[in-house]
Amino acid sequence: MTDVKILIVEDDEKTRKIYADILRTGGYEVDTAADGQEGLEKLKNTIYSLILLDIMMPKVDGLQFLTAFKNNNNSGKVVVFTNLSHATIVEEAKKLGADDFIVKSDMNPDKLLAKIKNML
Amino acid sequence: MIIPDWIKILIIIPTISANIFLALLVFYKNPKATINRIFFLIGFLFGVWGFCLLLYEFPLMLTSRFWIEATYVSVSILEVIILIFSFIFPKPIFKRARVWAAFYGLFFIILTIYLLYFTNYWVIDVIRDPKRGLQTILGGGYLVWTIAIWGVIGWSIINLIANIKHSTSTQRIQLKYFIFGFFLYGISSTILDVVIPFAWMDTGLFSISVAGSLFFSLATTYVILKHRFLDIQLITSRIVAYILLILTVAAIYSMLVPLLSTFILSRALPVQFAIFPTIITFIGIFIFNPLRMFYENATSSFLYKDQYNIGEVLSNLSKVMAVTLEPQDLTSQISTILQEKVRVSRVIFVRIHEKDISLMYVFPQGSQPKFNENDVALVLGMKKILIREEMEEGSIRKILDEWDVSIALPLINGENVIGLILLGSKSTGNIYFAKDIQMFEVVSSELAIAFENTLRFEQVKEFNITLEKEVSKQTRELREANKHLMELDKLKDNFISVTSHELRTPLTIIRGNLWLILNKYKNLESEITERVRDSMQSSEHLISLVSDILDLSAIEGGKINLNISKTNVSDILIEIEEGFNEIASKNGIKFINKFTDEKYDLLTDPERLGTILKNLITNAINSIEKSGEITVVIEKKNSNISVSISDNGIGIKGEDIPKLFTKFGRLETSLNANTKGVGLGLYIVKKLMDSLRGEIRVDSVYGKGSTFTLTLPIVEEKM
C-alpha cells in the first residue's frame, strides 16, 4: 500500500493536516496542496491514485481544478471532498468528471477509510 | 461704287427686321430684367438706324440730308446705350466708373448735336453724283466724332473684357462670342462708314454698313437667351445649308423656267417668273417635315393602333432593371411592360442554375409547359433569339411548338447562362415585327445582367439571414452558459452554503483530531481515552445537529431544490444500511430486509429519500436498548411504493404519537437522554415527505416496537 499516493487539495490548514494524518494511519502516502493551482502543479510531477478535492478554495477552486484535470487527461480518481452539500454543486462536480462526492462532516474517519479502501 | 437699289433694299430691310425681331425676342423672354430691356432698346435703335438709312437712300419724305443726320444721331445714342449695356452685361461691374461713363456719354451726345446742327464741319452736303450715286460730303467734324465714338466703343469693350475675368467658364465662351460679334460690328462700320469715305471719298457703302449690326445683335441674343437649342455650330451650319438650298432652287428655277416655257409656251418667260415658284418651293421644303409628321400621327392613331415607341419601352425596361432587386419583382414588372406595350399574351421566365431548371415567373398563372432538361439545353444552345414562325421544321421547332411559344430569348451573360424567357403570341394576333425582335435583342443582354444581379442579391440576403441565426444562437448559448456559471457562483455565497461550511469545518477538525488521538496513540491512560471518546461523540452529535438545522433552514426557507431522478429504493436502503453497519453491530442490532429483487423504481430525489430513511433508521436504532432487529419491507401497491421500517424497540406511547412529527418534539423516555438530536429528525422527515408528495404513518405498541411506513407515488418517467 505504500505505493498508493493520495493528494489532498484543501485550503484550510487544520483540515488539511488532520485528514492527511488520518489517511496516513491508513497506511497511504499523502501529499497536500493548499489550492487548485498548487494541486495542478503537484499533478505534473507525480501520479496519484486518489485525489480528495475541496471545492471552496482561492485562486483555482475545486470545479476549475476538475475541468483542468479532465483537460490534461490526468490519471487517478477524483473525489470531491467538501462541506458543501448543495445538489447543484454535486451535479456540477459529477458533470465535470468527479468520480464521487463526499461531504466531510457526513463521514467519520472510520467510514472514510473504509470507503477509500473500497475505491482503491 | 454704285450698288443697285434692290441690293440695298435686300440688305437693309432684313437687317431692320432681324434687329427688331431679336430685340422683341429678348424682351419677351424676360420683360422685367434690365439687361433684356436695354438690349431691346439697342436692337430697336439698330432698327431705327436702318430705317433712317433707308429713307436716306430713298427719301420718301423730307431730305436725304435730314435722314443722314438722323442716322448719326441715332448711332450716337445707340453707342452710349451700348456703353451703359457694357456696365451690366453679362454681370454688373464698376459701379464707380459708371458716373464717369455717364458724364462722358452726355458729353458725347452734346458734342454730336453741336457738331451736326450747329456747325458745318460734319455733314457739309448730300448730293447725287451721276457716277457714284448718292454721296454725303463729310468734313473734319466727322473725324472728330469718329474718334470720340471710338472712345465710347473702346470703353465698352474694356468693360466686357473685365467682365470676362469674373465669369464662369461657360459664360466666358459666350462672352467671347459676344465680344467677337461686337468687334466685327465695330470694324465693319468703321471700314464702310469712315475708312472708305475718307480714303476713296465714297460714301456709297453707307447703307450696307448697317448690316454689320447683325453681328452684334445675333451674338448678344445668343448670349442672353442661352437656350440649349441655340447650338451655335448647328445654327451656323444650318444657315449655310439653307442659303445653299435657296440658291440651288433659285438657280434651278431660273434655268428651268425659261427653258420649259420655251417648250410649252413657245416663248421664254422672263426669269422674274422664277421668283414666285422659288419662294413657294422653299416654303414647301420647310413645311414638308412638320406636315408629314402631322399626317403620320393622325393616321397612326386610327390605322396603326398597336404601335409603341421603342425608345420609351426600352427606357422603361432599363429603369425597372436598374432599380429592382428582387427576382420576382423584376420578372413581374418586365412581364407587365411586355404585356401592356408589346401586347404579349404569355410570358414565362425560366431560371437556369447549374443544370437546375426552375420556373421564376409565369403569366398567365398555370400556363407553363412541362420542361425537361434536354429541351431547354437545346433551345439555349442556339444562343440567340428564336422566332418560331420563322424556323424551319426540326427538333427545335418541335420543342417550341410543344411549349406553344413564339419567341425564345436566352439570357446569357458572357459565358454564363442565366435563364430563358419565353413569349407567347401577341394578343392582337399579329406576328412579331422587326422592331419588336430588335428590341428583344437589345434588352436580352441587359436583362441577363439584371437577372443575375437579383439572384446574387437573393443569395446575399439568405447568407445574411443564416449568419444572423447562427450568431443569435451562439449568443444565446453563451448567455445561458454564463447564467449557469453565475448561478453556481451564487450558490457558493448563499447563507446555507456559507453557514454549513463555516460550522462544519471546525467540527470535522475536532472530530478528526480526536479520532486520530484514539487511533494513533495506543498506550494512553484510560481516563484520557474515555474523555477523548466522549468529546468525539459530542462532536459527532454537533455535526448531525448542524446538518439537521441546515436541512430545516432549507426546508422552511422553501429553498429545497429537488433533484428528481429515477431512483431505486432498494439500492438506497442497502447503501444506508451499510453505513449503519458498524453502529448497528456495536449495539447488537440486526437488519432484516424483506424485499425481492424486483425493481423498486420511482421518480424522486434520492438524496432527500436517503435523509428520510437515515433518520428513520437512526430512530429505530435509538429505540432499541440492547439488541434487536430492524425489519425493512418494500412493497409495490397500486401506483405506490411503500417502505416500512419496523423495530422491536421501546415503542411509542399512544398519547405521544401526535407530538411525533412536530418541531422539537422529543419524547420523554428514559432512553432519550442519551440520544442525539434536538427532536428535529421526524419533523424534517415529515416535511421532506410532503415535498416528495408522499405520506408517512406510524404504528406503534408501547414496549413492543414501532413501524414507520413511507408511501411514495410511482410517477412513470415520461418518455
mmCIF file of N, CA and C in Angstrom, chain A residues 10-12 14-15 17-19 21-23 25-26 54-57 61 63 82-92 95 103-111 113 115 118, chain B residues 484-485 487-489 491-492 494 496-498 500-502 504-506 508-509 511-516 519-520 536 540 543 547 559 561 563 575 578-580 582 605 607-608 614:
data_model
loop_
_atom_site.group_PDB
_atom_site.id
_atom_site.type_symbol
_atom_site.label_atom_id
_atom_site.label_comp_id
_atom_site.label_asym_id
_atom_site.label_seq_id
_atom_site.Cartn_x
_atom_site.Cartn_y
_atom_site.Cartn_z
ATOM 1 N N GLU A 10 -6.876 21.087 -0.365
ATOM 2 C CA GLU A 10 -7.758 21.695 0.635
ATOM 3 C C GLU A 10 -7.114 22.976 1.132
ATOM 4 N N ASP A 11 -7.929 24.047 1.229
ATOM 5 C CA ASP A 11 -7.288 25.319 1.581
ATOM 6 C C ASP A 11 -7.154 25.514 3.095
ATOM 7 N N ASP A 12 -8.039 24.923 3.889
ATOM 8 C CA ASP A 12 -7.934 25.130 5.330
ATOM 9 C C ASP A 12 -6.812 24.271 5.906
ATOM 10 N N LYS A 14 -5.831 23.389 9.002
ATOM 11 C CA LYS A 14 -6.102 22.364 10.014
ATOM 12 C C LYS A 14 -6.776 21.152 9.388
ATOM 13 N N THR A 15 -7.726 21.456 8.511
ATOM 14 C CA THR A 15 -8.433 20.344 7.870
ATOM 15 C C THR A 15 -7.461 19.495 7.062
ATOM 16 N N LYS A 17 -4.317 19.166 7.449
ATOM 17 C CA LYS A 17 -3.410 18.418 8.315
ATOM 18 C C LYS A 17 -4.098 17.184 8.872
ATOM 19 N N ILE A 18 -5.328 17.372 9.401
ATOM 20 C CA ILE A 18 -5.969 16.257 10.094
ATOM 21 C C ILE A 18 -6.289 15.125 9.133
ATOM 22 N N TYR A 19 -6.752 15.467 7.942
ATOM 23 C CA TYR A 19 -7.093 14.393 7.022
ATOM 24 C C TYR A 19 -5.864 13.712 6.474
ATOM 25 N N ASP A 21 -3.179 13.237 8.163
ATOM 26 C CA ASP A 21 -2.770 12.314 9.231
ATOM 27 C C ASP A 21 -3.685 11.115 9.303
ATOM 28 N N ILE A 22 -5.001 11.384 9.164
ATOM 29 C CA ILE A 22 -5.958 10.270 9.226
ATOM 30 C C ILE A 22 -5.634 9.248 8.129
ATOM 31 N N LEU A 23 -5.395 9.745 6.943
ATOM 32 C CA LEU A 23 -5.137 8.823 5.841
ATOM 33 C C LEU A 23 -3.801 8.112 6.030
ATOM 34 N N THR A 25 -2.582 7.136 8.806
ATOM 35 C CA THR A 25 -2.772 5.988 9.696
ATOM 36 C C THR A 25 -3.325 4.805 8.919
ATOM 37 N N GLY A 26 -3.981 5.102 7.788
ATOM 38 C CA GLY A 26 -4.464 4.018 6.948
ATOM 39 C C GLY A 26 -3.344 3.396 6.130
ATOM 40 N N ASP A 54 -11.257 19.653 -2.374
ATOM 41 C CA ASP A 54 -12.206 20.580 -1.767
ATOM 42 C C ASP A 54 -12.773 21.488 -2.868
ATOM 43 N N ILE A 55 -13.908 22.102 -2.604
ATOM 44 C CA ILE A 55 -14.499 22.994 -3.597
ATOM 45 C C ILE A 55 -14.130 24.454 -3.347
ATOM 46 N N MET A 56 -14.346 24.881 -2.113
ATOM 47 C CA MET A 56 -14.144 26.290 -1.810
ATOM 48 C C MET A 56 -12.678 26.579 -1.574
ATOM 49 N N MET A 57 -12.020 27.042 -2.617
ATOM 50 C CA MET A 57 -10.596 27.344 -2.479
ATOM 51 C C MET A 57 -10.300 28.633 -3.230
ATOM 52 N N ASP A 61 -10.458 27.092 -7.881
ATOM 53 C CA ASP A 61 -11.306 26.328 -6.967
ATOM 54 C C ASP A 61 -11.520 24.905 -7.479
ATOM 55 N N LEU A 63 -13.993 23.212 -8.766
ATOM 56 C CA LEU A 63 -14.613 22.950 -10.066
ATOM 57 C C LEU A 63 -13.641 23.249 -11.195
ATOM 58 N N THR A 82 -15.920 17.855 0.477
ATOM 59 C CA THR A 82 -16.233 19.218 0.868
ATOM 60 C C THR A 82 -17.284 19.238 1.947
ATOM 61 N N ASN A 83 -17.558 20.420 2.444
ATOM 62 C CA ASN A 83 -18.649 20.548 3.389
ATOM 63 C C ASN A 83 -19.889 21.142 2.746
ATOM 64 N N LEU A 84 -19.793 21.480 1.506
ATOM 65 C CA LEU A 84 -20.979 21.954 0.794
ATOM 66 C C LEU A 84 -21.793 20.749 0.393
ATOM 67 N N SER A 85 -23.080 20.895 0.476
ATOM 68 C CA SER A 85 -23.873 19.735 0.080
ATOM 69 C C SER A 85 -24.980 20.091 -0.902
ATOM 70 N N HIS A 86 -24.882 21.270 -1.461
ATOM 71 C CA HIS A 86 -25.969 21.682 -2.360
ATOM 72 C C HIS A 86 -26.016 20.795 -3.608
ATOM 73 N N ALA A 87 -27.206 20.411 -3.936
ATOM 74 C CA ALA A 87 -27.389 19.449 -5.029
ATOM 75 C C ALA A 87 -26.791 19.936 -6.338
ATOM 76 N N THR A 88 -26.916 21.223 -6.607
ATOM 77 C CA THR A 88 -26.383 21.735 -7.877
ATOM 78 C C THR A 88 -24.881 21.573 -7.953
ATOM 79 N N ILE A 89 -24.239 21.783 -6.782
ATOM 80 C CA ILE A 89 -22.781 21.624 -6.755
ATOM 81 C C ILE A 89 -22.422 20.176 -7.042
ATOM 82 N N VAL A 90 -23.175 19.277 -6.435
ATOM 83 C CA VAL A 90 -22.923 17.858 -6.656
ATOM 84 C C VAL A 90 -23.034 17.528 -8.138
ATOM 85 N N GLU A 91 -24.119 18.021 -8.701
ATOM 86 C CA GLU A 91 -24.381 17.756 -10.115
ATOM 87 C C GLU A 91 -23.246 18.290 -10.976
ATOM 88 N N GLU A 92 -22.876 19.503 -10.666
ATOM 89 C CA GLU A 92 -21.832 20.144 -11.462
ATOM 90 C C GLU A 92 -20.535 19.363 -11.371
ATOM 91 N N LYS A 95 -20.761 16.310 -13.328
ATOM 92 C CA LYS A 95 -20.684 16.669 -14.748
ATOM 93 C C LYS A 95 -19.261 16.932 -15.185
ATOM 94 N N VAL A 103 -19.352 14.389 1.549
ATOM 95 C CA VAL A 103 -19.472 15.524 2.453
ATOM 96 C C VAL A 103 -18.656 15.186 3.693
ATOM 97 N N LYS A 104 -17.676 16.024 3.971
ATOM 98 C CA LYS A 104 -16.729 15.716 5.060
ATOM 99 C C LYS A 104 -17.438 15.372 6.355
ATOM 100 N N SER A 105 -18.403 16.249 6.722
ATOM 101 C CA SER A 105 -18.985 16.040 8.046
ATOM 102 C C SER A 105 -19.835 14.777 8.094
ATOM 103 N N ASP A 106 -20.298 14.302 6.946
ATOM 104 C CA ASP A 106 -21.131 13.107 6.961
ATOM 105 C C ASP A 106 -20.338 11.848 7.249
ATOM 106 N N MET A 107 -19.043 11.904 6.952
ATOM 107 C CA MET A 107 -18.280 10.662 7.126
ATOM 108 C C MET A 107 -17.296 10.770 8.249
ATOM 109 N N ASN A 108 -17.471 9.954 9.249
ATOM 110 C CA ASN A 108 -16.437 9.959 10.281
ATOM 111 C C ASN A 108 -15.230 9.220 9.750
ATOM 112 N N PRO A 109 -14.081 9.398 10.357
ATOM 113 C CA PRO A 109 -12.833 8.875 9.802
ATOM 114 C C PRO A 109 -12.864 7.370 9.532
ATOM 115 N N ASP A 110 -13.521 6.612 10.371
ATOM 116 C CA ASP A 110 -13.570 5.170 10.113
ATOM 117 C C ASP A 110 -14.259 4.911 8.783
ATOM 118 N N LYS A 111 -15.413 5.533 8.641
ATOM 119 C CA LYS A 111 -16.174 5.328 7.399
ATOM 120 C C LYS A 111 -15.373 5.772 6.203
ATOM 121 N N LEU A 113 -12.072 5.898 5.794
ATOM 122 C CA LEU A 113 -11.014 4.953 5.460
ATOM 123 C C LEU A 113 -11.599 3.734 4.769
ATOM 124 N N LYS A 115 -14.294 3.570 3.006
ATOM 125 C CA LYS A 115 -14.709 3.919 1.644
ATOM 126 C C LYS A 115 -13.518 3.998 0.705
ATOM 127 N N ASN A 118 -12.318 0.738 -0.318
ATOM 128 C CA ASN A 118 -13.175 0.177 -1.357
ATOM 129 C C ASN A 118 -12.854 0.720 -2.725
ATOM 130 N N HIS B 484 -25.528 30.023 -16.044
ATOM 131 C CA HIS B 484 -25.246 28.831 -15.254
ATOM 132 C C HIS B 484 -24.063 29.080 -14.339
ATOM 133 N N LEU B 485 -23.006 29.644 -14.902
ATOM 134 C CA LEU B 485 -21.821 29.937 -14.112
ATOM 135 C C LEU B 485 -22.147 30.891 -12.973
ATOM 136 N N GLU B 487 -25.009 31.298 -11.545
ATOM 137 C CA GLU B 487 -25.796 30.619 -10.520
ATOM 138 C C GLU B 487 -24.907 29.809 -9.601
ATOM 139 N N LEU B 488 -23.979 29.099 -10.224
ATOM 140 C CA LEU B 488 -23.058 28.303 -9.420
ATOM 141 C C LEU B 488 -22.308 29.176 -8.436
ATOM 142 N N ASP B 489 -21.868 30.294 -8.975
ATOM 143 C CA ASP B 489 -21.128 31.229 -8.151
ATOM 144 C C ASP B 489 -21.962 31.686 -6.952
ATOM 145 N N LEU B 491 -24.346 30.152 -5.567
ATOM 146 C CA LEU B 491 -24.540 29.090 -4.600
ATOM 147 C C LEU B 491 -23.461 29.089 -3.537
ATOM 148 N N LYS B 492 -22.247 29.361 -4.020
ATOM 149 C CA LYS B 492 -21.157 29.309 -3.059
ATOM 150 C C LYS B 492 -21.321 30.370 -1.982
ATOM 151 N N ASN B 494 -24.316 31.631 -0.844
ATOM 152 C CA ASN B 494 -25.567 31.801 -0.110
ATOM 153 C C ASN B 494 -25.452 31.330 1.320
ATOM 154 N N ILE B 496 -26.865 29.253 3.322
ATOM 155 C CA ILE B 496 -26.754 27.858 3.741
ATOM 156 C C ILE B 496 -25.376 27.300 3.440
ATOM 157 N N SER B 497 -24.894 27.588 2.264
ATOM 158 C CA SER B 497 -23.571 27.070 1.922
ATOM 159 C C SER B 497 -22.522 27.605 2.869
ATOM 160 N N VAL B 498 -22.580 28.914 3.052
ATOM 161 C CA VAL B 498 -21.545 29.517 3.901
ATOM 162 C C VAL B 498 -21.631 28.976 5.312
ATOM 163 N N SER B 500 -23.042 26.256 6.422
ATOM 164 C CA SER B 500 -22.702 24.848 6.575
ATOM 165 C C SER B 500 -21.192 24.687 6.539
ATOM 166 N N HIS B 501 -20.586 25.407 5.642
ATOM 167 C CA HIS B 501 -19.137 25.318 5.540
ATOM 168 C C HIS B 501 -18.465 25.789 6.807
ATOM 169 N N GLU B 502 -18.883 26.950 7.294
ATOM 170 C CA GLU B 502 -18.213 27.542 8.453
ATOM 171 C C GLU B 502 -18.418 26.735 9.718
ATOM 172 N N ARG B 504 -19.288 23.432 9.788
ATOM 173 C CA ARG B 504 -18.800 22.066 9.678
ATOM 174 C C ARG B 504 -17.284 21.974 9.724
ATOM 175 N N THR B 505 -16.622 22.977 9.164
ATOM 176 C CA THR B 505 -15.160 22.874 9.108
ATOM 177 C C THR B 505 -14.526 22.644 10.468
ATOM 178 N N PRO B 506 -14.799 23.514 11.446
ATOM 179 C CA PRO B 506 -14.153 23.264 12.746
ATOM 180 C C PRO B 506 -14.613 21.959 13.391
ATOM 181 N N THR B 508 -15.472 19.145 11.934
ATOM 182 C CA THR B 508 -14.792 17.978 11.380
ATOM 183 C C THR B 508 -13.352 17.918 11.848
ATOM 184 N N ILE B 509 -12.778 19.101 12.030
ATOM 185 C CA ILE B 509 -11.395 19.124 12.512
ATOM 186 C C ILE B 509 -11.319 18.535 13.919
ATOM 187 N N ARG B 511 -13.469 16.542 15.366
ATOM 188 C CA ARG B 511 -13.734 15.109 15.323
ATOM 189 C C ARG B 511 -12.526 14.339 14.836
ATOM 190 N N GLY B 512 -11.932 14.875 13.755
ATOM 191 C CA GLY B 512 -10.783 14.200 13.166
ATOM 192 C C GLY B 512 -9.629 14.061 14.132
ATOM 193 N N ASN B 513 -9.339 15.180 14.779
ATOM 194 C CA ASN B 513 -8.212 15.120 15.717
ATOM 195 C C ASN B 513 -8.467 14.162 16.860
ATOM 196 N N LEU B 514 -9.675 14.191 17.353
ATOM 197 C CA LEU B 514 -9.998 13.290 18.472
ATOM 198 C C LEU B 514 -9.877 11.838 18.021
ATOM 199 N N TRP B 515 -10.340 11.579 16.830
ATOM 200 C CA TRP B 515 -10.247 10.227 16.287
ATOM 201 C C TRP B 515 -8.793 9.808 16.158
ATOM 202 N N LEU B 516 -7.994 10.757 15.695
ATOM 203 C CA LEU B 516 -6.582 10.452 15.491
ATOM 204 C C LEU B 516 -5.915 10.096 16.801
ATOM 205 N N ASN B 519 -6.842 6.678 17.643
ATOM 206 C CA ASN B 519 -6.342 5.615 16.788
ATOM 207 C C ASN B 519 -4.840 5.551 16.675
ATOM 208 N N LYS B 520 -4.189 6.675 16.937
ATOM 209 C CA LYS B 520 -2.739 6.670 16.728
ATOM 210 C C LYS B 520 -1.997 6.260 17.999
ATOM 211 N N MET B 536 -15.291 13.128 21.227
ATOM 212 C CA MET B 536 -15.522 12.818 19.813
ATOM 213 C C MET B 536 -16.992 12.586 19.553
ATOM 214 N N GLU B 540 -19.581 14.532 17.088
ATOM 215 C CA GLU B 540 -20.447 13.874 16.104
ATOM 216 C C GLU B 540 -21.866 14.374 16.259
ATOM 217 N N ILE B 543 -22.177 17.705 14.849
ATOM 218 C CA ILE B 543 -22.177 17.661 13.377
ATOM 219 C C ILE B 543 -23.560 17.315 12.850
ATOM 220 N N SER B 547 -26.295 19.561 10.642
ATOM 221 C CA SER B 547 -26.946 19.063 9.430
ATOM 222 C C SER B 547 -28.447 19.235 9.530
ATOM 223 N N LYS B 559 -36.342 26.611 0.183
ATOM 224 C CA LYS B 559 -35.266 26.655 -0.805
ATOM 225 C C LYS B 559 -34.791 25.282 -1.209
ATOM 226 N N ASN B 561 -34.270 22.547 -3.514
ATOM 227 C CA ASN B 561 -34.386 22.211 -4.927
ATOM 228 C C ASN B 561 -34.333 20.714 -5.028
ATOM 229 N N ASN B 563 -33.954 17.282 -6.681
ATOM 230 C CA ASN B 563 -33.277 16.721 -7.841
ATOM 231 C C ASN B 563 -33.940 15.418 -8.198
ATOM 232 N N GLU B 575 -27.514 0.714 0.759
ATOM 233 C CA GLU B 575 -26.366 1.578 0.968
ATOM 234 C C GLU B 575 -26.407 2.201 2.361
ATOM 235 N N GLU B 578 -25.566 -0.237 5.036
ATOM 236 C CA GLU B 578 -24.122 -0.447 5.123
ATOM 237 C C GLU B 578 -23.487 0.616 5.992
ATOM 238 N N GLY B 579 -23.978 1.872 5.803
ATOM 239 C CA GLY B 579 -23.453 2.973 6.595
ATOM 240 C C GLY B 579 -23.679 2.763 8.091
ATOM 241 N N PHE B 580 -24.809 2.140 8.386
ATOM 242 C CA PHE B 580 -25.125 1.965 9.808
ATOM 243 C C PHE B 580 -24.563 0.671 10.395
ATOM 244 N N GLU B 582 -21.722 -0.536 11.344
ATOM 245 C CA GLU B 582 -20.809 -0.524 12.494
ATOM 246 C C GLU B 582 -21.561 -0.256 13.786
ATOM 247 N N ASP B 605 -36.300 12.401 -5.335
ATOM 248 C CA ASP B 605 -34.967 12.928 -5.031
ATOM 249 C C ASP B 605 -34.245 11.906 -4.165
ATOM 250 N N GLU B 607 -31.372 11.879 -2.727
ATOM 251 C CA GLU B 607 -30.667 12.383 -1.553
ATOM 252 C C GLU B 607 -31.641 12.595 -0.396
ATOM 253 N N ARG B 608 -32.775 13.207 -0.754
ATOM 254 C CA ARG B 608 -33.780 13.500 0.274
ATOM 255 C C ARG B 608 -34.366 12.213 0.825
ATOM 256 N N LYS B 614 -32.469 7.515 6.555
ATOM 257 C CA LYS B 614 -31.435 7.536 7.600
ATOM 258 C C LYS B 614 -32.019 7.963 8.935
#
